[in-house]
PDB file of N, CA and C in Angstrom:
ATOM      1  N   MET A   1       8.235  29.640 -18.422  1.00  0.00           N
ATOM      2  CA  MET A   1       8.656  28.452 -17.696  1.00  0.00           C
ATOM      3  C   MET A   1       7.570  28.095 -16.681  1.00  0.00           C
ATOM      4  N   LEU A   2       7.246  26.838 -16.595  1.00  0.00           N
ATOM      5  CA  LEU A   2       6.179  26.405 -15.703  1.00  0.00           C
ATOM      6  C   LEU A   2       6.600  26.378 -14.241  1.00  0.00           C
ATOM      7  N   ILE A   3       7.879  26.105 -13.990  1.00  0.00           N
ATOM      8  CA  ILE A   3       8.367  25.993 -12.616  1.00  0.00           C
ATOM      9  C   ILE A   3       9.182  27.241 -12.297  1.00  0.00           C
ATOM     10  N   PRO A   4       8.847  27.952 -11.215  1.00  0.00           N
ATOM     11  CA  PRO A   4       9.606  29.154 -10.893  1.00  0.00           C
ATOM     12  C   PRO A   4      11.067  28.812 -10.598  1.00  0.00           C
ATOM     13  N   SER A   5      11.966  29.619 -11.122  1.00  0.00           N
ATOM     14  CA  SER A   5      13.393  29.329 -10.973  1.00  0.00           C
ATOM     15  C   SER A   5      13.908  29.608  -9.564  1.00  0.00           C
ATOM     16  N   ASP A   6      13.136  30.331  -8.742  1.00  0.00           N
ATOM     17  CA  ASP A   6      13.605  30.639  -7.400  1.00  0.00           C
ATOM     18  C   ASP A   6      13.507  29.439  -6.461  1.00  0.00           C
ATOM     19  N   ASN A   7      12.756  28.411  -6.820  1.00  0.00           N
ATOM     20  CA  ASN A   7      12.650  27.230  -5.975  1.00  0.00           C
ATOM     21  C   ASN A   7      13.219  26.025  -6.726  1.00  0.00           C
ATOM     22  N   LYS A   8      14.483  25.730  -6.463  1.00  0.00           N
ATOM     23  CA  LYS A   8      15.189  24.656  -7.173  1.00  0.00           C
ATOM     24  C   LYS A   8      14.664  23.265  -6.805  1.00  0.00           C
ATOM     25  N   LEU A   9      14.101  23.111  -5.616  1.00  0.00           N
ATOM     26  CA  LEU A   9      13.616  21.800  -5.190  1.00  0.00           C
ATOM     27  C   LEU A   9      12.537  21.285  -6.132  1.00  0.00           C
ATOM     28  N   TYR A  10      11.575  22.133  -6.475  1.00  0.00           N
ATOM     29  CA  TYR A  10      10.513  21.713  -7.386  1.00  0.00           C
ATOM     30  C   TYR A  10      11.060  21.407  -8.774  1.00  0.00           C
ATOM     31  N   TYR A  11      12.060  22.168  -9.175  1.00  0.00           N
ATOM     32  CA  TYR A  11      12.696  21.931 -10.468  1.00  0.00           C
ATOM     33  C   TYR A  11      13.323  20.536 -10.496  1.00  0.00           C
ATOM     34  N   TYR A  12      14.076  20.184  -9.456  1.00  0.00           N
ATOM     35  CA  TYR A  12      14.731  18.880  -9.409  1.00  0.00           C
ATOM     36  C   TYR A  12      13.724  17.740  -9.306  1.00  0.00           C
ATOM     37  N   ILE A  13      12.686  17.927  -8.509  1.00  0.00           N
ATOM     38  CA  ILE A  13      11.650  16.894  -8.385  1.00  0.00           C
ATOM     39  C   ILE A  13      10.971  16.669  -9.734  1.00  0.00           C
ATOM     40  N   GLY A  14      10.653  17.744 -10.432  1.00  0.00           N
ATOM     41  CA  GLY A  14      10.034  17.623 -11.752  1.00  0.00           C
ATOM     42  C   GLY A  14      10.948  16.949 -12.752  1.00  0.00           C
ATOM     43  N   PHE A  15      12.219  17.307 -12.735  1.00  0.00           N
ATOM     44  CA  PHE A  15      13.187  16.712 -13.656  1.00  0.00           C
ATOM     45  C   PHE A  15      13.331  15.213 -13.402  1.00  0.00           C
ATOM     46  N   ILE A  16      13.458  14.828 -12.143  1.00  0.00           N
ATOM     47  CA  ILE A  16      13.584  13.407 -11.797  1.00  0.00           C
ATOM     48  C   ILE A  16      12.313  12.654 -12.178  1.00  0.00           C
ATOM     49  N   GLY A  17      11.160  13.250 -11.921  1.00  0.00           N
ATOM     50  CA  GLY A  17       9.894  12.608 -12.279  1.00  0.00           C
ATOM     51  C   GLY A  17       9.759  12.389 -13.773  1.00  0.00           C
ATOM     52  N   LEU A  18      10.095  13.396 -14.560  1.00  0.00           N
ATOM     53  CA  LEU A  18      10.029  13.249 -16.020  1.00  0.00           C
ATOM     54  C   LEU A  18      11.027  12.218 -16.531  1.00  0.00           C
ATOM     55  N   THR A  19      12.216  12.197 -15.952  1.00  0.00           N
ATOM     56  CA  THR A  19      13.223  11.221 -16.364  1.00  0.00           C
ATOM     57  C   THR A  19      12.748   9.803 -16.077  1.00  0.00           C
ATOM     58  N   LEU A  20      12.226   9.568 -14.889  1.00  0.00           N
ATOM     59  CA  LEU A  20      11.729   8.234 -14.540  1.00  0.00           C
ATOM     60  C   LEU A  20      10.556   7.832 -15.420  1.00  0.00           C
ATOM     61  N   THR A  21       9.668   8.760 -15.705  1.00  0.00           N
ATOM     62  CA  THR A  21       8.530   8.467 -16.578  1.00  0.00           C
ATOM     63  C   THR A  21       9.006   8.072 -17.965  1.00  0.00           C
ATOM     64  N   ASN A  22       9.960   8.805 -18.507  1.00  0.00           N
ATOM     65  CA  ASN A  22      10.492   8.465 -19.827  1.00  0.00           C
ATOM     66  C   ASN A  22      11.146   7.096 -19.834  1.00  0.00           C
ATOM     67  N   LEU A  23      11.887   6.776 -18.791  1.00  0.00           N
ATOM     68  CA  LEU A  23      12.529   5.462 -18.731  1.00  0.00           C
ATOM     69  C   LEU A  23      11.498   4.348 -18.675  1.00  0.00           C
ATOM     70  N   LEU A  24      10.453   4.531 -17.895  1.00  0.00           N
ATOM     71  CA  LEU A  24       9.439   3.489 -17.761  1.00  0.00           C
ATOM     72  C   LEU A  24       8.607   3.333 -19.023  1.00  0.00           C
ATOM     73  N   VAL A  25       8.322   4.419 -19.716  1.00  0.00           N
ATOM     74  CA  VAL A  25       7.464   4.359 -20.892  1.00  0.00           C
ATOM     75  C   VAL A  25       8.236   3.933 -22.126  1.00  0.00           C
ATOM     76  N   PHE A  26       9.401   4.502 -22.351  1.00  0.00           N
ATOM     77  CA  PHE A  26      10.095   4.286 -23.611  1.00  0.00           C
ATOM     78  C   PHE A  26      11.181   3.218 -23.546  1.00  0.00           C
ATOM     79  N   TYR A  27      11.558   2.771 -22.359  1.00  0.00           N
ATOM     80  CA  TYR A  27      12.578   1.750 -22.243  1.00  0.00           C
ATOM     81  C   TYR A  27      11.894   0.393 -22.236  1.00  0.00           C
ATOM     82  N   PRO A  28      12.251  -0.501 -23.157  1.00  0.00           N
ATOM     83  CA  PRO A  28      11.568  -1.798 -23.202  1.00  0.00           C
ATOM     84  C   PRO A  28      11.764  -2.593 -21.916  1.00  0.00           C
ATOM     85  N   ARG A  29      10.692  -3.202 -21.472  1.00  0.00           N
ATOM     86  CA  ARG A  29      10.767  -3.963 -20.237  1.00  0.00           C
ATOM     87  C   ARG A  29      11.275  -5.378 -20.453  1.00  0.00           C
ATOM     88  N   TYR A  30      10.989  -5.936 -21.597  1.00  0.00           N
ATOM     89  CA  TYR A  30      11.389  -7.314 -21.866  1.00  0.00           C
ATOM     90  C   TYR A  30      12.132  -7.373 -23.185  1.00  0.00           C
ATOM     91  N   THR A  31      12.988  -8.351 -23.314  1.00  0.00           N
ATOM     92  CA  THR A  31      13.703  -8.535 -24.566  1.00  0.00           C
ATOM     93  C   THR A  31      13.839 -10.021 -24.855  1.00  0.00           C
ATOM     94  N   LEU A  32      13.813 -10.346 -26.122  1.00  0.00           N
ATOM     95  CA  LEU A  32      14.064 -11.721 -26.523  1.00  0.00           C
ATOM     96  C   LEU A  32      15.563 -11.929 -26.613  1.00  0.00           C
ATOM     97  N   THR A  33      16.045 -12.996 -26.059  1.00  0.00           N
ATOM     98  CA  THR A  33      17.451 -13.347 -26.151  1.00  0.00           C
ATOM     99  C   THR A  33      17.543 -14.617 -26.970  1.00  0.00           C
ATOM    100  N   PHE A  34      18.270 -14.555 -28.051  1.00  0.00           N
ATOM    101  CA  PHE A  34      18.340 -15.695 -28.940  1.00  0.00           C
ATOM    102  C   PHE A  34      19.572 -16.553 -28.701  1.00  0.00           C
ATOM    103  N   ASP A  35      20.210 -16.389 -27.556  1.00  0.00           N
ATOM    104  CA  ASP A  35      21.284 -17.296 -27.187  1.00  0.00           C
ATOM    105  C   ASP A  35      20.642 -18.580 -26.700  1.00  0.00           C
ATOM    106  N   GLN A  36      21.051 -19.704 -27.287  1.00  0.00           N
ATOM    107  CA  GLN A  36      20.428 -20.964 -26.889  1.00  0.00           C
ATOM    108  C   GLN A  36      20.961 -21.392 -25.529  1.00  0.00           C
ATOM    109  N   LYS A  37      20.056 -21.803 -24.676  1.00  0.00           N
ATOM    110  CA  LYS A  37      20.413 -22.360 -23.371  1.00  0.00           C
ATOM    111  C   LYS A  37      19.587 -23.620 -23.211  1.00  0.00           C
ATOM    112  N   GLY A  38      20.221 -24.740 -23.354  1.00  0.00           N
ATOM    113  CA  GLY A  38      19.496 -26.002 -23.243  1.00  0.00           C
ATOM    114  C   GLY A  38      18.513 -26.208 -24.385  1.00  0.00           C
ATOM    115  N   GLY A  39      18.817 -25.675 -25.563  1.00  0.00           N
ATOM    116  CA  GLY A  39      17.951 -25.860 -26.720  1.00  0.00           C
ATOM    117  C   GLY A  39      16.739 -24.950 -26.754  1.00  0.00           C
ATOM    118  N   LYS A  40      16.668 -23.977 -25.867  1.00  0.00           N
ATOM    119  CA  LYS A  40      15.509 -23.079 -25.798  1.00  0.00           C
ATOM    120  C   LYS A  40      15.960 -21.638 -25.980  1.00  0.00           C
ATOM    121  N   TYR A  41      15.051 -20.819 -26.473  1.00  0.00           N
ATOM    122  CA  TYR A  41      15.275 -19.381 -26.524  1.00  0.00           C
ATOM    123  C   TYR A  41      14.549 -18.768 -25.340  1.00  0.00           C
ATOM    124  N   ILE A  42      15.055 -17.659 -24.863  1.00  0.00           N
ATOM    125  CA  ILE A  42      14.509 -17.126 -23.616  1.00  0.00           C
ATOM    126  C   ILE A  42      14.031 -15.689 -23.790  1.00  0.00           C
ATOM    127  N   LEU A  43      13.078 -15.335 -22.975  1.00  0.00           N
ATOM    128  CA  LEU A  43      12.596 -13.962 -22.858  1.00  0.00           C
ATOM    129  C   LEU A  43      13.076 -13.451 -21.511  1.00  0.00           C
ATOM    130  N   ASP A  44      13.857 -12.382 -21.531  1.00  0.00           N
ATOM    131  CA  ASP A  44      14.446 -11.834 -20.309  1.00  0.00           C
ATOM    132  C   ASP A  44      13.725 -10.574 -19.879  1.00  0.00           C
ATOM    133  N   ASN A  45      13.693 -10.362 -18.578  1.00  0.00           N
ATOM    134  CA  ASN A  45      13.292  -9.075 -18.029  1.00  0.00           C
ATOM    135  C   ASN A  45      14.557  -8.231 -17.969  1.00  0.00           C
ATOM    136  N   LEU A  46      14.545  -7.062 -18.603  1.00  0.00           N
ATOM    137  CA  LEU A  46      15.764  -6.259 -18.704  1.00  0.00           C
ATOM    138  C   LEU A  46      16.251  -5.723 -17.368  1.00  0.00           C
ATOM    139  N   PHE A  47      15.355  -5.538 -16.419  1.00  0.00           N
ATOM    140  CA  PHE A  47      15.762  -4.908 -15.174  1.00  0.00           C
ATOM    141  C   PHE A  47      16.497  -5.868 -14.247  1.00  0.00           C
ATOM    142  N   ASN A  48      16.073  -7.125 -14.196  1.00  0.00           N
ATOM    143  CA  ASN A  48      16.751  -8.049 -13.290  1.00  0.00           C
ATOM    144  C   ASN A  48      17.213  -9.327 -13.972  1.00  0.00           C
ATOM    145  N   LYS A  49      17.132  -9.378 -15.300  1.00  0.00           N
ATOM    146  CA  LYS A  49      17.583 -10.517 -16.102  1.00  0.00           C
ATOM    147  C   LYS A  49      16.948 -11.830 -15.663  1.00  0.00           C
ATOM    148  N   LYS A  50      15.749 -11.767 -15.157  1.00  0.00           N
ATOM    149  CA  LYS A  50      15.012 -12.966 -14.771  1.00  0.00           C
ATOM    150  C   LYS A  50      14.391 -13.572 -16.027  1.00  0.00           C
ATOM    151  N   VAL A  51      14.517 -14.878 -16.170  1.00  0.00           N
ATOM    152  CA  VAL A  51      13.942 -15.550 -17.331  1.00  0.00           C
ATOM    153  C   VAL A  51      12.432 -15.623 -17.151  1.00  0.00           C
ATOM    154  N   ILE A  52      11.695 -15.080 -18.107  1.00  0.00           N
ATOM    155  CA  ILE A  52      10.244 -15.053 -18.039  1.00  0.00           C
ATOM    156  C   ILE A  52       9.653 -16.293 -18.694  1.00  0.00           C
ATOM    157  N   LYS A  53      10.192 -16.668 -19.844  1.00  0.00           N
ATOM    158  CA  LYS A  53       9.584 -17.745 -20.614  1.00  0.00           C
ATOM    159  C   LYS A  53      10.658 -18.431 -21.443  1.00  0.00           C
ATOM    160  N   ASN A  54      10.636 -19.764 -21.476  1.00  0.00           N
ATOM    161  CA  ASN A  54      11.481 -20.551 -22.371  1.00  0.00           C
ATOM    162  C   ASN A  54      10.618 -21.097 -23.480  1.00  0.00           C
ATOM    163  N   PHE A  55      11.141 -21.145 -24.702  1.00  0.00           N
ATOM    164  CA  PHE A  55      10.362 -21.700 -25.800  1.00  0.00           C
ATOM    165  C   PHE A  55      11.296 -22.153 -26.911  1.00  0.00           C
ATOM    166  N   ASP A  56      10.818 -23.108 -27.713  1.00  0.00           N
ATOM    167  CA  ASP A  56      11.550 -23.565 -28.884  1.00  0.00           C
ATOM    168  C   ASP A  56      11.318 -22.593 -30.024  1.00  0.00           C
ATOM    169  N   LEU A  57      12.290 -22.480 -30.911  1.00  0.00           N
ATOM    170  CA  LEU A  57      12.164 -21.583 -32.053  1.00  0.00           C
ATOM    171  C   LEU A  57      10.992 -21.985 -32.940  1.00  0.00           C
ATOM    172  N   GLU A  58      10.768 -23.288 -33.066  1.00  0.00           N
ATOM    173  CA  GLU A  58       9.686 -23.779 -33.918  1.00  0.00           C
ATOM    174  C   GLU A  58       8.304 -23.465 -33.349  1.00  0.00           C
ATOM    175  N   SER A  59       8.236 -23.128 -32.074  1.00  0.00           N
ATOM    176  CA  SER A  59       6.932 -22.868 -31.457  1.00  0.00           C
ATOM    177  C   SER A  59       6.438 -21.439 -31.692  1.00  0.00           C
ATOM    178  N   ILE A  60       7.235 -20.595 -32.356  1.00  0.00           N
ATOM    179  CA  ILE A  60       6.815 -19.220 -32.636  1.00  0.00           C
ATOM    180  C   ILE A  60       5.891 -19.219 -33.841  1.00  0.00           C
ATOM    181  N   LYS A  61       4.680 -18.752 -33.635  1.00  0.00           N
ATOM    182  CA  LYS A  61       3.709 -18.663 -34.729  1.00  0.00           C
ATOM    183  C   LYS A  61       3.863 -17.344 -35.476  1.00  0.00           C
ATOM    184  N   GLU A  62       3.857 -16.226 -34.733  1.00  0.00           N
ATOM    185  CA  GLU A  62       3.994 -14.912 -35.359  1.00  0.00           C
ATOM    186  C   GLU A  62       4.368 -13.875 -34.313  1.00  0.00           C
ATOM    187  N   ILE A  63       4.774 -12.718 -34.811  1.00  0.00           N
ATOM    188  CA  ILE A  63       4.996 -11.554 -33.958  1.00  0.00           C
ATOM    189  C   ILE A  63       4.063 -10.472 -34.479  1.00  0.00           C
ATOM    190  N   SER A  64       3.196  -9.978 -33.615  1.00  0.00           N
ATOM    191  CA  SER A  64       2.186  -9.022 -34.069  1.00  0.00           C
ATOM    192  C   SER A  64       2.153  -7.798 -33.157  1.00  0.00           C
ATOM    193  N   ILE A  65       1.327  -6.839 -33.554  1.00  0.00           N
ATOM    194  CA  ILE A  65       1.136  -5.614 -32.767  1.00  0.00           C
ATOM    195  C   ILE A  65      -0.268  -5.633 -32.182  1.00  0.00           C
ATOM    196  N   LYS A  66      -0.367  -5.338 -30.891  1.00  0.00           N
ATOM    197  CA  LYS A  66      -1.675  -5.211 -30.246  1.00  0.00           C
ATOM    198  C   LYS A  66      -1.756  -3.852 -29.580  1.00  0.00           C
ATOM    199  N   GLN A  67      -2.948  -3.261 -29.623  1.00  0.00           N
ATOM    200  CA  GLN A  67      -3.166  -2.008 -28.904  1.00  0.00           C
ATOM    201  C   GLN A  67      -3.699  -2.346 -27.519  1.00  0.00           C
ATOM    202  N   LEU A  68      -3.041  -1.815 -26.512  1.00  0.00           N
ATOM    203  CA  LEU A  68      -3.425  -2.072 -25.132  1.00  0.00           C
ATOM    204  C   LEU A  68      -4.528  -1.104 -24.717  1.00  0.00           C
ATOM    205  N   GLU A  69      -5.153  -1.382 -23.576  1.00  0.00           N
ATOM    206  CA  GLU A  69      -6.227  -0.517 -23.073  1.00  0.00           C
ATOM    207  C   GLU A  69      -5.736   0.899 -22.792  1.00  0.00           C
ATOM    208  N   SER A  70      -4.466   1.025 -22.475  1.00  0.00           N
ATOM    209  CA  SER A  70      -3.912   2.340 -22.140  1.00  0.00           C
ATOM    210  C   SER A  70      -3.525   3.145 -23.378  1.00  0.00           C
ATOM    211  N   LYS A  71      -3.977   2.723 -24.554  1.00  0.00           N
ATOM    212  CA  LYS A  71      -3.689   3.391 -25.834  1.00  0.00           C
ATOM    213  C   LYS A  71      -2.244   3.203 -26.281  1.00  0.00           C
ATOM    214  N   PHE A  72      -1.492   2.359 -25.588  1.00  0.00           N
ATOM    215  CA  PHE A  72      -0.140   2.036 -26.007  1.00  0.00           C
ATOM    216  C   PHE A  72      -0.200   0.856 -26.961  1.00  0.00           C
ATOM    217  N   PHE A  73       0.858   0.691 -27.751  1.00  0.00           N
ATOM    218  CA  PHE A  73       0.968  -0.457 -28.639  1.00  0.00           C
ATOM    219  C   PHE A  73       2.036  -1.385 -28.087  1.00  0.00           C
ATOM    220  N   SER A  74       1.834  -2.684 -28.243  1.00  0.00           N
ATOM    221  CA  SER A  74       2.775  -3.662 -27.730  1.00  0.00           C
ATOM    222  C   SER A  74       3.104  -4.681 -28.808  1.00  0.00           C
ATOM    223  N   ALA A  75       4.367  -5.086 -28.841  1.00  0.00           N
ATOM    224  CA  ALA A  75       4.773  -6.194 -29.700  1.00  0.00           C
ATOM    225  C   ALA A  75       4.430  -7.481 -28.961  1.00  0.00           C
ATOM    226  N   VAL A  76       3.745  -8.389 -29.643  1.00  0.00           N
ATOM    227  CA  VAL A  76       3.289  -9.625 -29.016  1.00  0.00           C
ATOM    228  C   VAL A  76       3.859 -10.806 -29.786  1.00  0.00           C
ATOM    229  N   LEU A  77       4.528 -11.684 -29.066  1.00  0.00           N
ATOM    230  CA  LEU A  77       5.036 -12.920 -29.640  1.00  0.00           C
ATOM    231  C   LEU A  77       3.979 -13.990 -29.409  1.00  0.00           C
ATOM    232  N   VAL A  78       3.424 -14.533 -30.483  1.00  0.00           N
ATOM    233  CA  VAL A  78       2.366 -15.538 -30.375  1.00  0.00           C
ATOM    234  C   VAL A  78       2.983 -16.907 -30.637  1.00  0.00           C
ATOM    235  N   LEU A  79       2.784 -17.825 -29.698  1.00  0.00           N
ATOM    236  CA  LEU A  79       3.302 -19.185 -29.844  1.00  0.00           C
ATOM    237  C   LEU A  79       2.217 -20.091 -30.414  1.00  0.00           C
ATOM    238  N   ASN A  80       2.638 -21.238 -30.942  1.00  0.00           N
ATOM    239  CA  ASN A  80       1.694 -22.178 -31.554  1.00  0.00           C
ATOM    240  C   ASN A  80       0.627 -22.673 -30.580  1.00  0.00           C
ATOM    241  N   ASN A  81       0.959 -22.760 -29.299  1.00  0.00           N
ATOM    242  CA  ASN A  81      -0.014 -23.253 -28.318  1.00  0.00           C
ATOM    243  C   ASN A  81      -0.990 -22.162 -27.865  1.00  0.00           C
ATOM    244  N   GLY A  82      -0.908 -20.971 -28.473  1.00  0.00           N
ATOM    245  CA  GLY A  82      -1.834 -19.888 -28.138  1.00  0.00           C
ATOM    246  C   GLY A  82      -1.317 -18.911 -27.103  1.00  0.00           C
ATOM    247  N   ASP A  83      -0.193 -19.221 -26.461  1.00  0.00           N
ATOM    248  CA  ASP A  83       0.383 -18.288 -25.486  1.00  0.00           C
ATOM    249  C   ASP A  83       0.798 -16.995 -26.175  1.00  0.00           C
ATOM    250  N   GLU A  84       0.567 -15.885 -25.508  1.00  0.00           N
ATOM    251  CA  GLU A  84       0.998 -14.584 -26.005  1.00  0.00           C
ATOM    252  C   GLU A  84       2.001 -14.002 -25.025  1.00  0.00           C
ATOM    253  N   ILE A  85       3.151 -13.601 -25.546  1.00  0.00           N
ATOM    254  CA  ILE A  85       4.187 -12.995 -24.729  1.00  0.00           C
ATOM    255  C   ILE A  85       4.296 -11.536 -25.140  1.00  0.00           C
ATOM    256  N   PHE A  86       3.975 -10.637 -24.232  1.00  0.00           N
ATOM    257  CA  PHE A  86       4.034  -9.206 -24.526  1.00  0.00           C
ATOM    258  C   PHE A  86       5.466  -8.723 -24.357  1.00  0.00           C
ATOM    259  N   LEU A  87       5.975  -8.088 -25.391  1.00  0.00           N
ATOM    260  CA  LEU A  87       7.336  -7.569 -25.366  1.00  0.00           C
ATOM    261  C   LEU A  87       7.284  -6.077 -25.072  1.00  0.00           C
ATOM    262  N   ASP A  88       7.938  -5.283 -25.872  1.00  0.00           N
ATOM    263  CA  ASP A  88       7.991  -3.839 -25.656  1.00  0.00           C
ATOM    264  C   ASP A  88       6.624  -3.199 -25.837  1.00  0.00           C
ATOM    265  N   SER A  89       6.421  -2.067 -25.182  1.00  0.00           N
ATOM    266  CA  SER A  89       5.216  -1.275 -25.441  1.00  0.00           C
ATOM    267  C   SER A  89       5.592   0.199 -25.466  1.00  0.00           C
ATOM    268  N   THR A  90       5.064   0.919 -26.455  1.00  0.00           N
ATOM    269  CA  THR A  90       5.298   2.355 -26.586  1.00  0.00           C
ATOM    270  C   THR A  90       4.011   3.011 -27.067  1.00  0.00           C
ATOM    271  N   PRO A  91       3.923   4.331 -26.961  1.00  0.00           N
ATOM    272  CA  PRO A  91       2.716   5.006 -27.438  1.00  0.00           C
ATOM    273  C   PRO A  91       2.649   5.127 -28.959  1.00  0.00           C
ATOM    274  N   THR A  92       3.735   4.798 -29.669  1.00  0.00           N
ATOM    275  CA  THR A  92       3.724   4.933 -31.127  1.00  0.00           C
ATOM    276  C   THR A  92       3.845   3.578 -31.802  1.00  0.00           C
ATOM    277  N   LYS A  93       3.040   3.382 -32.813  1.00  0.00           N
ATOM    278  CA  LYS A  93       3.024   2.118 -33.544  1.00  0.00           C
ATOM    279  C   LYS A  93       4.304   1.929 -34.364  1.00  0.00           C
ATOM    280  N   ASP A  94       4.896   3.018 -34.832  1.00  0.00           N
ATOM    281  CA  ASP A  94       6.112   2.931 -35.646  1.00  0.00           C
ATOM    282  C   ASP A  94       7.275   2.322 -34.875  1.00  0.00           C
ATOM    283  N   LYS A  95       7.441   2.718 -33.617  1.00  0.00           N
ATOM    284  CA  LYS A  95       8.535   2.176 -32.796  1.00  0.00           C
ATOM    285  C   LYS A  95       8.360   0.678 -32.583  1.00  0.00           C
ATOM    286  N   ILE A  96       7.129   0.246 -32.357  1.00  0.00           N
ATOM    287  CA  ILE A  96       6.868  -1.183 -32.178  1.00  0.00           C
ATOM    288  C   ILE A  96       7.156  -1.926 -33.474  1.00  0.00           C
ATOM    289  N   GLN A  97       6.784  -1.355 -34.607  1.00  0.00           N
ATOM    290  CA  GLN A  97       7.050  -2.013 -35.889  1.00  0.00           C
ATOM    291  C   GLN A  97       8.555  -2.155 -36.117  1.00  0.00           C
ATOM    292  N   GLU A  98       9.344  -1.150 -35.726  1.00  0.00           N
ATOM    293  CA  GLU A  98      10.804  -1.248 -35.820  1.00  0.00           C
ATOM    294  C   GLU A  98      11.314  -2.399 -34.974  1.00  0.00           C
ATOM    295  N   ARG A  99      10.784  -2.534 -33.773  1.00  0.00           N
ATOM    296  CA  ARG A  99      11.207  -3.617 -32.869  1.00  0.00           C
ATOM    297  C   ARG A  99      10.839  -4.975 -33.457  1.00  0.00           C
ATOM    298  N   ILE A 100       9.648  -5.096 -34.025  1.00  0.00           N
ATOM    299  CA  ILE A 100       9.221  -6.356 -34.632  1.00  0.00           C
ATOM    300  C   ILE A 100      10.122  -6.698 -35.814  1.00  0.00           C
ATOM    301  N   ASP A 101      10.482  -5.706 -36.606  1.00  0.00           N
ATOM    302  CA  ASP A 101      11.388  -5.938 -37.735  1.00  0.00           C
ATOM    303  C   ASP A 101      12.746  -6.442 -37.257  1.00  0.00           C
ATOM    304  N   GLU A 102      13.261  -5.874 -36.156  1.00  0.00           N
ATOM    305  CA  GLU A 102      14.529  -6.338 -35.589  1.00  0.00           C
ATOM    306  C   GLU A 102      14.428  -7.792 -35.140  1.00  0.00           C
ATOM    307  N   ILE A 103      13.347  -8.134 -34.462  1.00  0.00           N
ATOM    308  CA  ILE A 103      13.166  -9.507 -33.982  1.00  0.00           C
ATOM    309  C   ILE A 103      13.049 -10.463 -35.161  1.00  0.00           C
ATOM    310  N   ASN A 104      12.299 -10.077 -36.188  1.00  0.00           N
ATOM    311  CA  ASN A 104      12.167 -10.931 -37.372  1.00  0.00           C
ATOM    312  C   ASN A 104      13.504 -11.136 -38.069  1.00  0.00           C
ATOM    313  N   GLU A 105      14.341 -10.096 -38.128  1.00  0.00           N
ATOM    314  CA  GLU A 105      15.682 -10.229 -38.701  1.00  0.00           C
ATOM    315  C   GLU A 105      16.495 -11.257 -37.933  1.00  0.00           C
ATOM    316  N   GLN A 106      16.450 -11.169 -36.604  1.00  0.00           N
ATOM    317  CA  GLN A 106      17.184 -12.121 -35.776  1.00  0.00           C
ATOM    318  C   GLN A 106      16.664 -13.538 -36.001  1.00  0.00           C
ATOM    319  N   LEU A 107      15.351 -13.687 -36.069  1.00  0.00           N
ATOM    320  CA  LEU A 107      14.768 -15.013 -36.300  1.00  0.00           C
ATOM    321  C   LEU A 107      15.195 -15.576 -37.651  1.00  0.00           C
ATOM    322  N   ASN A 108      15.196 -14.750 -38.676  1.00  0.00           N
ATOM    323  CA  ASN A 108      15.590 -15.211 -40.006  1.00  0.00           C
ATOM    324  C   ASN A 108      17.050 -15.629 -40.050  1.00  0.00           C
ATOM    325  N   ARG A 109      17.922 -14.907 -39.345  1.00  0.00           N
ATOM    326  CA  ARG A 109      19.339 -15.293 -39.291  1.00  0.00           C
ATOM    327  C   ARG A 109      19.509 -16.634 -38.592  1.00  0.00           C
ATOM    328  N   ILE A 110      18.744 -16.851 -37.542  1.00  0.00           N
ATOM    329  CA  ILE A 110      18.864 -18.100 -36.780  1.00  0.00           C
ATOM    330  C   ILE A 110      18.356 -19.281 -37.589  1.00  0.00           C
ATOM    331  N   LYS A 111      17.264 -19.082 -38.323  1.00  0.00           N
ATOM    332  CA  LYS A 111      16.646 -20.179 -39.066  1.00  0.00           C
ATOM    333  C   LYS A 111      17.489 -20.648 -40.244  1.00  0.00           C
ATOM    334  N   LYS A 112      18.420 -19.813 -40.723  1.00  0.00           N
ATOM    335  CA  LYS A 112      19.254 -20.182 -41.882  1.00  0.00           C
ATOM    336  C   LYS A 112      20.255 -21.242 -41.555  1.00  0.00           C
TER     337      LYS A 112
END
């Protein structure tokens, strides 16, 4: 064990630190909400539900994967006007691909 069991304070500090790190790294920061509000789809910040960006469904060009400088991968929503909206980011490309597949499924259901 890396942390001596006789000092519980360090154990708790380490546990809280690891928990917060996992939440920040693996918990998506932004999510697409496909509920129409005034004819627009919105991108929400999950922590405070603040609307980041409004856009029309027709303005979505593609959803792609980009590798960030920190070696993380991010799902990127590319709009026709060239704007890029960064969605979730994780250290694994597979998790981002799963997220992109979910978003594409939602888009396909809406377009029908």
